[in-house]
Amino acid sequence: MNELDRASELLRRARRVVAFTGAGVSAESGVPTFRGAGGLWEGRPVEELATPQGFAADPVRVWRFYEQRRCNLARCRPNAAHDVLARWQDRFAAYTLVTQNVDGLHEEAGARHVLHVHGSIWTVRCTRCGRERHEPAAPLPEVPPHCPACGAMERPGVVWFGEMLPEAVLDAASQAAAHADAMVVVGTSAVVYPAAGLVQIAASAGAAVIEVNPEASALAHLADVELRGPAGELLPRLDALLAGAPA
Ligand code: OAD
């Protein structure tokens, strides 16, 4: 039995399924990943661009970086992997899609109730009154943007290094992982915690872990099945097997 067959067997038996995604799921949509050659963090001072200290030191520099990403993302569309992961909400009895991605492409593919453990690049939050709002404009009317309620500067609605993850979202994701029959881990290097810890929660609770990634992640040793290749090719083949069609 090949790896795709094994993965589909495991998923056929599963009632409660969690998909856990990282930047790699959006790679085939033209969104750069963070680590590795050509990654967003390659040669960039992460501490200046993705920490509260970096923002305090130079908010305009940080906003220029996020504005560039927002403008790039505005041109990107979901790929076949996003489509499959959205369709799975109708395939499994209980299905939770947890993403580290801030790009919104899962929702654009039709996914509902996505758990965003690292926030959203399409949300901005006031640095003074804390008010959050959806801001889809790319380019932004002004950089940095200002709060329509109190006039103070806003910040990107993403989680930076050294910050807490949104508690309710992380709780919901941890619960789903702890009760999963299977977890499909797609396109993440699994090195950023606590998000990566969700894979450990699922594995130690006995879930079957299926990794979809051209390369082994830091947690590949926890995987029961390793599907090595691009998610945009492998997930549609896996989905076809689940639907009973030849892959
Ligand atoms: P990384 O850039 O660390 O890892 C991307 C992963 O995607 C790698 O393991 C690649 O092998 C894999 N990959 C590349 N192309 C792929 C494809 N076509 N199909 C499937 N997999 C592919 O990105 P993340 O793991 O998402 O956090 O990074 C985790 C967090 O670190 C991000 O959420 C972000 C970043 O700093 C914050 O900003 C808080």
Coordinates of N, CA, C and O in Angstrom, one line a residue, residues 4 20-25 27-28 33 35 81 100 184-191 199 210-220 223 225-235 238:
L4 N -0.2 7.4 0.0 CA -1.5 8.1 -0.2 C -2.6 7.1 0.2 O -3.6 7.5 0.8
F20 N -4.0 21.2 10.2 CA -3.2 22.2 10.8 C -2.3 22.7 9.7 O -1.5 21.9 9.1
T21 N -2.4 24.0 9.3 CA -1.6 24.5 8.2 C -0.6 25.6 8.5 O -0.8 26.3 9.5
G22 N 0.4 25.6 7.6 CA 1.4 26.7 7.7 C 1.6 27.3 6.3 O 0.9 27.0 5.4
A23 N 2.6 28.1 6.2 CA 2.8 28.9 5.0 C 2.9 28.1 3.7 O 2.5 28.6 2.7
G24 N 3.4 26.8 3.9 CA 3.5 26.0 2.7 C 2.3 25.7 1.9 O 2.3 25.5 0.7
V25 N 1.1 25.8 2.6 CA -0.2 25.5 1.9 C -0.5 26.7 1.0 O -1.2 26.5 0.0
A27 N 2.0 28.3 -0.6 CA 3.2 28.5 -1.5 C 2.8 28.5 -3.0 O 3.2 29.3 -3.8
E28 N 1.9 27.5 -3.3 CA 1.5 27.4 -4.7 C 0.5 28.5 -5.2 O 0.2 28.6 -6.3
T33 N 7.0 31.6 1.8 CA 7.0 31.0 3.1 C 8.0 31.9 3.9 O 8.5 32.9 3.4
R35 N 10.7 30.5 6.2 CA 12.0 30.0 6.4 C 12.5 29.3 5.1 O 11.8 29.0 4.2
A81 N -5.0 23.0 -2.8 CA -4.9 22.5 -1.4 C -5.9 23.3 -0.5 O -6.6 22.6 0.3
Q100 N -1.8 28.7 10.9 CA -0.9 29.7 11.4 C -0.8 30.9 10.4 O -0.2 31.9 10.7
V184 N -4.1 16.3 10.0 CA -3.3 16.4 8.7 C -2.5 17.7 8.8 O -3.1 18.8 9.0
V185 N -1.2 17.6 8.8 CA -0.3 18.7 9.1 C 0.2 19.1 7.7 O 1.0 18.4 7.1
V186 N -0.1 20.3 7.3 CA 0.2 20.7 5.9 C 1.1 22.0 5.8 O 0.7 23.0 6.4
G187 N 2.2 21.8 5.2 CA 3.0 23.0 4.9 C 3.5 23.8 6.0 O 3.6 25.1 5.9
T188 N 3.9 23.2 7.1 CA 4.6 23.9 8.2 C 5.9 23.3 8.6 O 6.0 22.1 8.6
S189 N 6.8 24.2 9.0 CA 8.1 23.6 9.4 C 8.0 23.1 10.9 O 8.9 22.5 11.4
A190 N 6.9 23.5 11.5 CA 6.6 23.0 12.9 C 7.7 23.4 13.9 O 8.1 22.6 14.7
V191 N 8.2 24.6 13.8 CA 9.2 25.1 14.7 C 8.8 26.2 15.6 O 9.5 26.6 16.6
V199 N 0.5 19.6 17.2 CA 0.8 18.3 16.6 C 1.2 17.3 17.7 O 0.7 16.2 17.7
I210 N -0.8 12.8 9.8 CA -0.4 12.7 8.3 C 0.3 14.0 8.0 O -0.4 15.1 8.1
E211 N 1.5 14.0 7.6 CA 2.2 15.2 7.2 C 2.2 15.4 5.7 O 2.6 14.4 5.0
V212 N 1.9 16.5 5.2 CA 1.9 16.8 3.8 C 2.9 18.0 3.6 O 2.7 19.1 4.0
N213 N 4.1 17.7 3.0 CA 5.1 18.7 2.9 C 6.2 18.1 2.0 O 6.6 16.9 2.2
P214 N 6.8 18.9 1.1 CA 7.9 18.3 0.3 C 9.1 17.9 1.2 O 9.9 17.1 0.7
E215 N 9.2 18.6 2.3 CA 10.4 18.3 3.2 C 9.9 17.8 4.6 O 8.8 18.2 5.0
A216 N 10.7 17.1 5.3 CA 10.3 16.7 6.7 C 10.3 17.9 7.6 O 11.3 18.7 7.6
S217 N 9.2 18.1 8.3 CA 9.2 19.1 9.3 C 9.9 18.7 10.6 O 10.4 17.5 10.7
A218 N 10.0 19.6 11.5 CA 10.7 19.3 12.8 C 10.0 18.2 13.6 O 10.5 17.6 14.5
L219 N 8.7 18.0 13.2 CA 7.9 17.1 14.0 C 7.5 15.9 13.1 O 6.6 15.1 13.4
A220 N 8.2 15.7 12.0 CA 7.9 14.6 11.1 C 8.0 13.2 11.8 O 7.3 12.3 11.4
A223 N 4.8 11.7 12.7 CA 3.8 11.3 11.6 C 3.7 9.8 11.4 O 4.7 9.1 11.3
V225 N 2.1 8.9 8.6 CA 2.2 8.8 7.1 C 2.9 10.2 6.7 O 2.4 11.2 7.1
E226 N 3.9 10.1 5.9 CA 4.5 11.3 5.4 C 4.3 11.4 3.9 O 4.8 10.6 3.1
L227 N 3.5 12.4 3.5 CA 3.2 12.6 2.0 C 4.2 13.7 1.6 O 4.0 14.8 1.9
R228 N 5.2 13.3 0.8 CA 6.3 14.2 0.4 C 6.0 14.8 -1.0 O 6.1 14.0 -2.0
G229 N 5.6 16.0 -1.0 CA 5.4 16.7 -2.2 C 4.6 17.9 -2.0 O 4.2 18.2 -0.8
P230 N 4.2 18.7 -3.0 CA 3.5 19.9 -2.8 C 2.0 19.6 -2.5 O 1.4 18.7 -3.0
A231 N 1.5 20.4 -1.5 CA 0.1 20.2 -1.0 C -0.9 20.3 -2.2 O -1.9 19.6 -2.2
G232 N -0.7 21.2 -3.1 CA -1.6 21.5 -4.2 C -1.8 20.3 -5.1 O -2.7 20.2 -5.9
E233 N -0.8 19.4 -5.1 CA -0.9 18.2 -5.9 C -1.4 17.0 -5.0 O -2.2 16.2 -5.5
L234 N -0.8 16.9 -3.8 CA -1.1 15.7 -3.0 C -2.5 15.7 -2.4 O -3.2 14.7 -2.3
L235 N -2.9 16.9 -1.9 CA -4.3 16.9 -1.3 C -5.4 16.6 -2.2 O -6.3 15.8 -1.9
L238 N -5.3 12.8 -2.5 CA -5.9 12.2 -1.3 C -7.4 12.3 -1.3 O -8.1 11.4 -1.0

